[in-house]
Amino acid sequence: MAAIREWWQRATKCVGVRRGEVTVASAAAPNSGHSSAAERWQCRLLRIAPLLLAASVLIRFAASVLQYGDLYIDLRVYVVGGAAVGRPGTLYDAFSLDGVGQHLPFTYPPFAAILYYPLHWFPFAIVAFAWTAATIAALYGVVRISQMMAGSDNPRAAMLWTGAAILFEPVRSTLDLGQVNMFLMLAVLYAARSSRWWVSGSLVGLAAGVKLTPAIASFYLLGMRRWTAAAASIVAFVATIGVSAVLLPRETRLYFTELLGDVQRVGAVDYAPNQSWQGTLSRIVGYDVGRGPLLLLAIFATAILAAFAWRALGGRFQIRDALGSLLVIQLFGLTISPVSWTHHWVWVVPLVVWLFHGRWCDAPGVKVLRWLWVALLLIGVPTLLALQPQDYSRPWYFAWADAVYVPMTLATFAWMIVAGRQGAKQDGDRRAIRAGER
């Protein structure tokens, strides 16, 4: 018993690393004058982090079992899409999904169907369980990489973030649908952190071959002047098309010549969970704005903000913030895409970690911004409003209330610009003082 008690004390010792986390000293003496109440509470949470994560995961699995018949719609499409690989010419037909009473099409590149092919070998209940477990594991991986890129390294804090992030709207939606987004985000984050050009390029290219949205990470590689990695990402993506052309020539030709630009095949633009500029504007004005002048103006303004935010995250005299820069690219891509469902916005997980633990975690205004993000992600306004009639006759206040992710992205970019200027000014003042001392 003594050995077990000693092991438990070591396992639950509160250890903080770098900024934003409690220190060993404050954990060892929680009642001393050097430890604030917030640090003591943080220490207590870190001690029970494994239990809190386990409770969050168990609750998630219990909810999945209770609502099993209404969940995993996208995963069911993956399974039948993979099975269609063995039936040439049927991949892009509308599939009848057993148990859910819906006919849905496969909307991904043919390479994704090839990867999903083994899924139909197993009972769907086993596939759903394994997929959910793997998604949560990938979520933990996302948090850990985000921590390290933000300059922090605390596995117990990562457990807390993982348990909390399971409750975020994009993660809830990803788990409900059985979506692939978490795995793709993990691949892109690992690519961004890796210093090996062939690893970074291959991961981005392969992720884009599964679902086109990760392709925007190539612009991050270009912005970071990782020319070889960016070229490798293009080569890897072309290779996925080549594999598809060999195994599924008819489907590959159909997808890249006809289906690629068919937005309606993905879903109605005005549906509440579509949190892109096009979806947001269309709901507000009462009709599909398409790729017209109003949308182009909004995209142009967002591009300007994103460019200044990128610049603020690293300049001539400042080491570039890699995670913050990647987030600028990803959030910009989500706003300009015709359709960005709430489950596409899983990138808010590394964003929140960055706001709490990144270089600017103490900048003016960051507390308001990060807690506003957390509150909106927990509430999930688009999910709640999806229960209302989904057409252009919805009341104007519902349309405006559903504008969540795009305005928050604009606010985040604007805050980055201001925080970056203040940081640059402080750096300039310090350089001037050092120069004067010489």
Coordinates of C-alpha atoms in Angstrom, one line a residue, residues 150-403:
A150 CA 3.2 27.6 -28.4
G151 CA 6.2 27.1 -26.2
S152 CA 4.6 25.0 -23.5
D153 CA 5.0 21.3 -22.6
N154 CA 2.7 19.9 -19.9
P155 CA 1.0 16.5 -20.6
R156 CA -1.5 17.0 -17.8
A157 CA -2.5 20.4 -19.1
A158 CA -3.0 18.6 -22.5
M159 CA -5.3 16.1 -20.8
L160 CA -7.4 19.0 -19.4
W161 CA -7.6 20.7 -22.7
T162 CA -8.6 17.5 -24.5
G163 CA -11.3 16.8 -22.0
A164 CA -12.6 20.4 -22.4
A165 CA -12.3 20.4 -26.2
I166 CA -14.5 17.4 -26.5
L167 CA -17.3 19.8 -25.4
F168 CA -16.4 22.4 -28.1
E169 CA -19.0 22.6 -30.9
P170 CA -16.6 21.7 -33.8
V171 CA -15.3 18.7 -31.9
R172 CA -18.8 17.6 -30.9
S173 CA -19.9 17.9 -34.5
T174 CA -16.8 16.0 -35.7
L175 CA -17.6 13.1 -33.2
D176 CA -21.3 13.1 -34.0
L177 CA -20.8 12.8 -37.7
G178 CA -17.7 10.5 -37.5
Q179 CA -15.7 13.1 -39.6
V180 CA -12.1 12.8 -40.7
N181 CA -11.2 16.4 -39.9
M182 CA -9.3 15.7 -36.7
F183 CA -6.9 13.3 -38.4
L184 CA -6.2 15.8 -41.2
M185 CA -5.6 18.6 -38.7
L186 CA -3.2 16.4 -36.7
A187 CA -1.3 15.7 -40.0
V188 CA -1.0 19.3 -40.9
L189 CA 0.1 20.3 -37.4
Y190 CA 2.8 17.7 -37.4
A191 CA 3.8 18.8 -40.9
A192 CA 4.1 22.4 -39.6
R193 CA 6.2 21.4 -36.6
S194 CA 8.5 18.9 -38.5
S195 CA 11.8 20.3 -39.8
R196 CA 12.1 17.5 -42.4
W197 CA 10.9 18.8 -45.8
W198 CA 9.8 15.4 -47.1
V199 CA 7.7 14.7 -44.0
S200 CA 6.0 18.1 -44.0
G201 CA 5.3 18.0 -47.8
S202 CA 4.1 14.5 -47.9
L203 CA 1.7 14.9 -45.0
V204 CA 0.1 18.1 -46.4
G205 CA -0.2 16.5 -49.9
L206 CA -1.7 13.3 -48.6
A207 CA -4.1 15.1 -46.4
A208 CA -5.2 17.2 -49.4
G209 CA -5.7 14.0 -51.3
V210 CA -8.2 12.8 -48.7
K211 CA -10.0 16.1 -48.4
L212 CA -9.1 19.2 -50.4
T213 CA -9.3 21.7 -47.5
P214 CA -5.9 20.9 -46.0
A215 CA -4.3 22.0 -49.3
I216 CA -4.2 25.6 -48.0
A217 CA -1.4 24.5 -45.6
S218 CA 0.9 24.7 -48.7
F219 CA 0.6 28.5 -48.5
Y220 CA 1.9 28.2 -44.9
L221 CA 4.9 26.3 -46.1
L222 CA 5.4 29.0 -48.8
G223 CA 5.0 31.8 -46.3
M224 CA 7.6 30.2 -44.0
R225 CA 9.9 30.0 -47.1
R226 CA 10.0 26.2 -46.9
W227 CA 10.2 25.9 -50.7
T228 CA 11.2 22.3 -50.9
A229 CA 8.4 21.2 -48.5
A230 CA 5.8 23.2 -50.4
A231 CA 7.0 21.6 -53.7
A232 CA 6.8 18.2 -52.0
S233 CA 3.2 18.8 -50.9
I234 CA 2.2 19.4 -54.5
V235 CA 4.1 16.3 -55.7
A236 CA 2.4 14.2 -53.0
F237 CA -1.1 15.6 -53.9
V238 CA -0.5 14.8 -57.6
A239 CA 0.6 11.3 -56.6
T240 CA -2.7 10.8 -54.9
I241 CA -4.4 11.7 -58.1
G242 CA -2.2 9.4 -60.0
V243 CA -3.0 6.4 -57.7
S244 CA -6.7 7.2 -58.1
A245 CA -6.4 7.4 -61.9
V246 CA -4.8 4.0 -62.0
L247 CA -7.3 2.3 -59.6
L248 CA -10.4 4.4 -60.3
P249 CA -9.9 6.1 -63.7
R250 CA -13.6 6.8 -64.4
E251 CA -14.3 8.3 -60.9
T252 CA -11.1 10.3 -61.0
R253 CA -12.0 11.9 -64.3
L254 CA -15.6 12.6 -63.1
Y255 CA -14.5 14.2 -59.8
F256 CA -11.8 16.5 -61.1
T257 CA -13.7 17.6 -64.3
E258 CA -17.3 17.9 -63.1
L259 CA -17.9 17.4 -59.3
L260 CA -15.1 19.4 -57.9
G261 CA -16.8 22.8 -58.1
D262 CA -20.4 21.6 -57.4
V263 CA -21.1 23.3 -54.1
Q264 CA -24.7 22.0 -53.9
R265 CA -23.4 18.5 -53.8
V266 CA -21.8 19.3 -50.4
G267 CA -25.0 20.8 -48.9
A268 CA -27.1 23.9 -48.9
V269 CA -25.1 27.1 -48.6
D270 CA -27.6 28.8 -46.2
Y271 CA -27.6 26.0 -43.7
A272 CA -26.8 27.3 -40.2
P273 CA -23.7 25.2 -39.6
N274 CA -22.1 26.7 -42.8
Q275 CA -19.8 29.2 -41.1
S276 CA -18.1 30.6 -44.1
W277 CA -18.4 34.1 -45.6
Q278 CA -20.7 32.8 -48.3
G279 CA -23.0 31.1 -45.8
T280 CA -23.0 34.0 -43.4
L281 CA -23.7 36.7 -46.0
S282 CA -26.4 34.6 -47.7
R283 CA -28.3 34.1 -44.6
I284 CA -28.2 37.8 -43.7
V285 CA -29.2 39.2 -47.2
G286 CA -31.8 36.4 -47.8
Y287 CA -30.4 34.8 -50.9
D288 CA -27.3 32.9 -52.1
V289 CA -24.7 35.6 -52.8
G290 CA -22.7 33.1 -54.9
R291 CA -19.2 34.3 -55.9
G292 CA -20.6 37.8 -56.5
P293 CA -19.2 41.3 -55.7
L294 CA -20.4 41.2 -52.1
L295 CA -18.6 38.0 -51.3
L296 CA -15.5 39.1 -53.2
L297 CA -15.4 42.4 -51.3
A298 CA -15.7 40.5 -48.0
I299 CA -12.9 38.0 -49.0
F300 CA -10.7 40.9 -50.1
A301 CA -11.1 42.7 -46.7
T302 CA -10.4 39.5 -44.9
A303 CA -7.3 38.9 -46.9
I304 CA -6.0 42.3 -46.0
L305 CA -6.6 41.6 -42.3
A306 CA -5.0 38.2 -42.6
A307 CA -1.9 39.6 -44.3
F308 CA -1.4 42.2 -41.6
A309 CA -2.0 39.5 -38.9
W310 CA 0.6 37.3 -40.6
R311 CA 3.1 40.2 -40.6
A312 CA 2.5 41.0 -37.0
L313 CA 3.4 37.4 -36.0
G314 CA 7.0 37.8 -37.2
G315 CA 9.0 40.5 -38.7
R316 CA 12.5 41.6 -39.5
F317 CA 13.6 41.7 -35.8
Q318 CA 11.3 39.0 -34.5
I319 CA 11.2 35.2 -34.7
R320 CA 8.0 34.2 -36.4
D321 CA 5.3 32.6 -34.3
A322 CA 4.9 29.3 -36.2
L323 CA 1.6 28.2 -34.7
G324 CA 0.0 31.7 -34.8
S325 CA 1.0 32.0 -38.5
L326 CA -0.5 28.6 -39.3
L327 CA -3.7 29.6 -37.6
V328 CA -3.9 32.7 -39.7
I329 CA -3.7 30.6 -42.9
Q330 CA -6.2 28.0 -41.7
L331 CA -8.8 30.5 -40.4
F332 CA -8.6 32.6 -43.5
G333 CA -9.1 29.4 -45.6
L334 CA -12.2 28.5 -43.6
T335 CA -13.8 32.0 -44.1
I336 CA -13.3 32.1 -47.9
S337 CA -14.4 28.5 -48.6
P338 CA -17.9 28.3 -50.1
V339 CA -18.8 25.8 -47.4
S340 CA -17.2 25.6 -44.0
W341 CA -19.3 23.4 -41.7
T342 CA -18.8 23.7 -37.9
H343 CA -16.9 20.5 -37.9
H344 CA -14.4 22.1 -40.3
W345 CA -13.6 24.6 -37.6
V346 CA -11.7 22.2 -35.4
W347 CA -8.8 24.5 -35.9
V348 CA -10.3 26.6 -33.0
V349 CA -8.8 23.9 -30.7
P350 CA -5.1 24.9 -31.4
L351 CA -6.3 28.5 -31.6
V352 CA -7.6 28.4 -28.0
V353 CA -4.4 26.7 -26.8
W354 CA -2.4 29.4 -28.5
L355 CA -4.4 32.2 -26.9
F356 CA -3.8 30.7 -23.5
H357 CA -0.2 29.5 -23.8
G358 CA 1.3 31.3 -26.8
R359 CA 3.8 34.1 -27.1
W360 CA 1.0 36.7 -26.6
C361 CA -0.8 35.0 -23.8
D362 CA -0.3 38.1 -21.6
A363 CA -1.1 40.7 -24.2
P364 CA -3.8 43.3 -23.6
G365 CA -7.3 42.1 -24.6
V366 CA -6.3 38.4 -24.8
K367 CA -8.3 37.4 -21.8
V368 CA -11.5 38.7 -23.3
L369 CA -10.8 37.2 -26.7
R370 CA -9.9 33.7 -25.5
W371 CA -12.8 33.4 -23.0
L372 CA -15.3 34.7 -25.6
W373 CA -14.0 32.0 -28.0
V374 CA -14.4 29.3 -25.2
A375 CA -17.9 30.5 -24.3
L376 CA -19.1 30.5 -28.0
L377 CA -17.6 27.1 -28.6
L378 CA -19.3 25.6 -25.6
I379 CA -22.7 27.1 -26.4
G380 CA -22.6 26.2 -30.1
V381 CA -25.0 28.8 -31.5
P382 CA -25.0 27.4 -35.1
T383 CA -25.9 24.0 -33.8
L384 CA -28.8 25.4 -31.8
L385 CA -30.0 27.5 -34.7
A386 CA -29.9 24.5 -37.0
L387 CA -33.0 23.3 -35.2
Q388 CA -34.9 26.3 -36.8
P389 CA -36.3 26.2 -40.4
Q390 CA -33.3 26.2 -42.8
D391 CA -34.4 28.5 -45.6
Y392 CA -34.1 32.2 -46.4
S393 CA -37.4 32.9 -44.7
R394 CA -35.8 32.7 -41.3
P395 CA -36.1 35.8 -39.1
W396 CA -33.3 38.4 -39.5
Y397 CA -32.3 38.1 -35.9
F398 CA -31.6 34.4 -36.4
A399 CA -29.5 35.1 -39.4
W400 CA -27.4 37.7 -37.6
A401 CA -27.1 35.5 -34.4
D402 CA -25.7 32.7 -36.6
A403 CA -22.8 34.9 -37.7

